[in-house]
C-alpha positions as a Python dict, from the first residue, in 0.01 Angstrom:
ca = {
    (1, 'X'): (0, 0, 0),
    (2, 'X'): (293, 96, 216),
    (3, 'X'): (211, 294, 471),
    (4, 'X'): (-125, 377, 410),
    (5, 'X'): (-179, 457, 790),
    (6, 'X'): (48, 742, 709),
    (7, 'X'): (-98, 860, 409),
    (8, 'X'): (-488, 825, 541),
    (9, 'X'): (-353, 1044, 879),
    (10, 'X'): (-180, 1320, 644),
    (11, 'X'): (-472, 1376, 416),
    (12, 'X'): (-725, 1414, 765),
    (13, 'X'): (-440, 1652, 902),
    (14, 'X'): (-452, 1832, 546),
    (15, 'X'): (-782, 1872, 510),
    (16, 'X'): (-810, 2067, 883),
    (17, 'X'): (-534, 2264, 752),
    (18, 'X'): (-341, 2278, 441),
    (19, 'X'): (-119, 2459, 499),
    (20, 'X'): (76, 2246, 806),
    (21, 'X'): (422, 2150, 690),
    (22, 'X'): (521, 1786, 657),
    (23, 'X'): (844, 1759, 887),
    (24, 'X'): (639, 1805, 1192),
    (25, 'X'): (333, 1608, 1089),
    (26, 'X'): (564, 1299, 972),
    (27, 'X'): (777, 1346, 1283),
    (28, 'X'): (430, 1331, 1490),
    (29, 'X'): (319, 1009, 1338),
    (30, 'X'): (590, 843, 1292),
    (31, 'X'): (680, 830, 1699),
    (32, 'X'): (270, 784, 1799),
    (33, 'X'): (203, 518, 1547),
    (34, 'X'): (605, 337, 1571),
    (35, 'X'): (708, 455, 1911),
    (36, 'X'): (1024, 342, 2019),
    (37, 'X'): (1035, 146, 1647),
    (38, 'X'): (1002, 556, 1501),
    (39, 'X'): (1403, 588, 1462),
    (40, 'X'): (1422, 278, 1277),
    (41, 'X'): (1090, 306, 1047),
    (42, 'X'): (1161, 681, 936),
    (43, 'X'): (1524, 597, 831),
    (44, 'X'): (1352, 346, 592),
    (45, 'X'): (1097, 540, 447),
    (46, 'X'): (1370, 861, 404),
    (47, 'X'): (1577, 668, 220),
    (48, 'X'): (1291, 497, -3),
    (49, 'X'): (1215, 838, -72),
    (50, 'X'): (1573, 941, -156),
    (51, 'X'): (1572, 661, -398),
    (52, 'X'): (1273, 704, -565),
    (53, 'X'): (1386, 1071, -612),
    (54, 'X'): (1705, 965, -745),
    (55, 'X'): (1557, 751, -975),
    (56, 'X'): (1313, 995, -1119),
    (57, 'X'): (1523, 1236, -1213),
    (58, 'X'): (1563, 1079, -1489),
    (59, 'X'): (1233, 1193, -1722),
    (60, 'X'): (1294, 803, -1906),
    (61, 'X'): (1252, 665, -1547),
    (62, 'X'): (892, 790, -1429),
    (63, 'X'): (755, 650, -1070),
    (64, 'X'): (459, 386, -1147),
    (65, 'X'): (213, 266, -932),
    (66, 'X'): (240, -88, -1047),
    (67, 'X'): (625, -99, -1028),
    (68, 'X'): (706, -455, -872),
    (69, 'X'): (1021, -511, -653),
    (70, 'X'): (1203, -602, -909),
    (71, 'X'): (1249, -260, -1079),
    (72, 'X'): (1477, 12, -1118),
    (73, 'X'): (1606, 129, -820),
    (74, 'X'): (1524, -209, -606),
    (75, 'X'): (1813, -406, -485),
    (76, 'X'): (1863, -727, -305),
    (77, 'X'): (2085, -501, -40),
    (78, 'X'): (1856, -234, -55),
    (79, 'X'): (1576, -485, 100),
    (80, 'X'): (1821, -686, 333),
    (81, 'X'): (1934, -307, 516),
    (82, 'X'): (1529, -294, 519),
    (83, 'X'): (1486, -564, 667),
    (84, 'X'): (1710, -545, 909),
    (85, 'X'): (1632, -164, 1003),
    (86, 'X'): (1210, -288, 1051),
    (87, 'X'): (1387, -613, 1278),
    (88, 'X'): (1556, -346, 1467),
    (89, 'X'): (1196, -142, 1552),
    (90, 'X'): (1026, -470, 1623),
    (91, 'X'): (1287, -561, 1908),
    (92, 'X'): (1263, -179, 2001),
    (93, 'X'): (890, -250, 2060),
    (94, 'X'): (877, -618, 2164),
    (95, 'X'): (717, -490, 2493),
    (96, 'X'): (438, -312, 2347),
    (97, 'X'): (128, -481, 2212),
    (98, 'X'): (-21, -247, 1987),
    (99, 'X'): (281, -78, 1875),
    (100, 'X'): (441, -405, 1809),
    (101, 'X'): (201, -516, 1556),
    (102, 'X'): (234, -159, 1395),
    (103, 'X'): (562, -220, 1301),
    (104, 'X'): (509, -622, 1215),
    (105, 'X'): (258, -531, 950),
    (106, 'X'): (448, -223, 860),
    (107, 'X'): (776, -449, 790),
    (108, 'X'): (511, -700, 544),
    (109, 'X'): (564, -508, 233),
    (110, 'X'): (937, -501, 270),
    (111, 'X'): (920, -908, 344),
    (112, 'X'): (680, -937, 70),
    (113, 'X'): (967, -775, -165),
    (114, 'X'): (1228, -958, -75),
    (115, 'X'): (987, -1326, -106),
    (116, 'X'): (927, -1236, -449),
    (117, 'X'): (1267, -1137, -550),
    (118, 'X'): (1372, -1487, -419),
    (119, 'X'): (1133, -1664, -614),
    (120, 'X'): (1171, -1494, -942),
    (121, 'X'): (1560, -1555, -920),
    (122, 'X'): (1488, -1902, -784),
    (123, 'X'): (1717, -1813, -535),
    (124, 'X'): (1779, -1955, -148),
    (125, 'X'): (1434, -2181, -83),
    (126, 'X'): (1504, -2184, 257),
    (127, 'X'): (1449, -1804, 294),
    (128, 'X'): (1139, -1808, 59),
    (129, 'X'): (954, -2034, 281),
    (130, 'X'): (1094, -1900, 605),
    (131, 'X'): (965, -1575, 488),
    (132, 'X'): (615, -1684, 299),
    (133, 'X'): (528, -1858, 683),
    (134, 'X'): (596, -1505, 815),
    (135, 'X'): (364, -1363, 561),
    (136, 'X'): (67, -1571, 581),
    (137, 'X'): (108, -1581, 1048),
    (138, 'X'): (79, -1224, 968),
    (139, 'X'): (-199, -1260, 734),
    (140, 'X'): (-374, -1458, 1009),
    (141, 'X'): (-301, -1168, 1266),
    (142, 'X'): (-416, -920, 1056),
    (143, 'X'): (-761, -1113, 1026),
    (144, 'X'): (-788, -1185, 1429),
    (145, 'X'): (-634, -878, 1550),
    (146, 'X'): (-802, -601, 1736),
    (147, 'X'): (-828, -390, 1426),
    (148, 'X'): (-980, -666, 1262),
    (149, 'X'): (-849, -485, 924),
    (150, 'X'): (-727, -759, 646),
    (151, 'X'): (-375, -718, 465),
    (152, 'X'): (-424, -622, 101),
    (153, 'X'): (-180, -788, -171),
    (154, 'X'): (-349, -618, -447),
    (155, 'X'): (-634, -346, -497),
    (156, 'X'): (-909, -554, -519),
    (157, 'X'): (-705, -802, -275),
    (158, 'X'): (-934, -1044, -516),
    (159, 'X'): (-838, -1347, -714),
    (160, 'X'): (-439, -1229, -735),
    (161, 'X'): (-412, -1169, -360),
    (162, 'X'): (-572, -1512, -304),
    (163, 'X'): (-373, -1689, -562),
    (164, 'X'): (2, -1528, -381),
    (165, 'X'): (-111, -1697, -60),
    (166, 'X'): (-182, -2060, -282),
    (167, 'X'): (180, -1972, -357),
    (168, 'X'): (316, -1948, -90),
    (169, 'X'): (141, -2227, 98),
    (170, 'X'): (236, -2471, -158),
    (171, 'X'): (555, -2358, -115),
    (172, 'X'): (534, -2441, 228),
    (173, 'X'): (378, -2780, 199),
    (174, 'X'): (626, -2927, -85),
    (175, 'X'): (881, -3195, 16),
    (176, 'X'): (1229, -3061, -18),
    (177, 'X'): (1300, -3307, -273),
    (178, 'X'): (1070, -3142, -556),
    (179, 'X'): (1168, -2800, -483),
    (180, 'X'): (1438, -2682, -730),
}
């Protein structure tokens, strides 16, 4: 569901007029939604884009919907520079309120990524649970913030969203000794 704010303001934009090109409309949302973050944000999503293109080309390598982070074109560097470029819009923003919590829940899909990469390599435990409490304070934002609109894990954000935040509280409440 990555930005979904975007793709809910193109389609009303669209709809008033179809024929409005996308530079223009991206460049508009991407500075009112991200402000000062914008810079920072649109260099991600051009080059997630440029990847995804890349990979496509390839008519044995078709763009699915249900793709998880650990396919194709998805790298462990690829989310750290991510990472780091949505870190760089949240200090850009750190004296704005609303714009600030844009870009924090804008940034949980790329955190989400990188949480699950970790676990399925079994990789740095420190970092999983580092990141899965940064997941679930946002969770708890999401639910008490002004917008008062949930985070979704999956469509239904049933059962399999509820069981990733057992995860990930478990994973917080283990003694380091049992962790591997």
């Amino acid at each position: 569901a990555g930005f979904a704010e975007l793709k809910a303001w193109l389609i009303a934009k669209w709809m008033w007029n179809p024929e409005l090109p996308i530079e223009p409309l991206l460049d508009d949302f991407f500075n009112g939604y991200y402000g000062k973050g914008a810079p920072f944000v649109r260099q991600f999503f051009d080059e997630l884009h440029r990847r995804q293109l890349e990979w496509s080309k390839d008519p044995k390598k078709p763009l699915r919907i249900y793709y998880g982070p650990h396919y194709g074109w998805f790298t462990d560097e690829f989310f750290e520079w991510a990472a780091d470029l949505w870190a760089k819009a949240e200090a850009a923003v750190k004296d704005d309120p609303v714009i600030s919590y844009n870009v924090r829940m804008g940034a949980f899909g790329v955190d989400y990524a990188r949480l699950e990469r970790l676990r399925a390599a079994k990789r740095d435990i420190a970092k999983q649970r580092e990141l899965a409490k940064s997941l679930l304070a946002r969770f708890d934002e999401a639910k008490t913030s002004f917008t008062k609109l949930p985070i979704r894990l999956t469509n239904s954000n049933g059962a399999r969203g509820v069981q990733i935040r057992k995860e990930w509280r478990r994973l917080l409440a283990e003694p380091a000794a049992k962790r591997p």
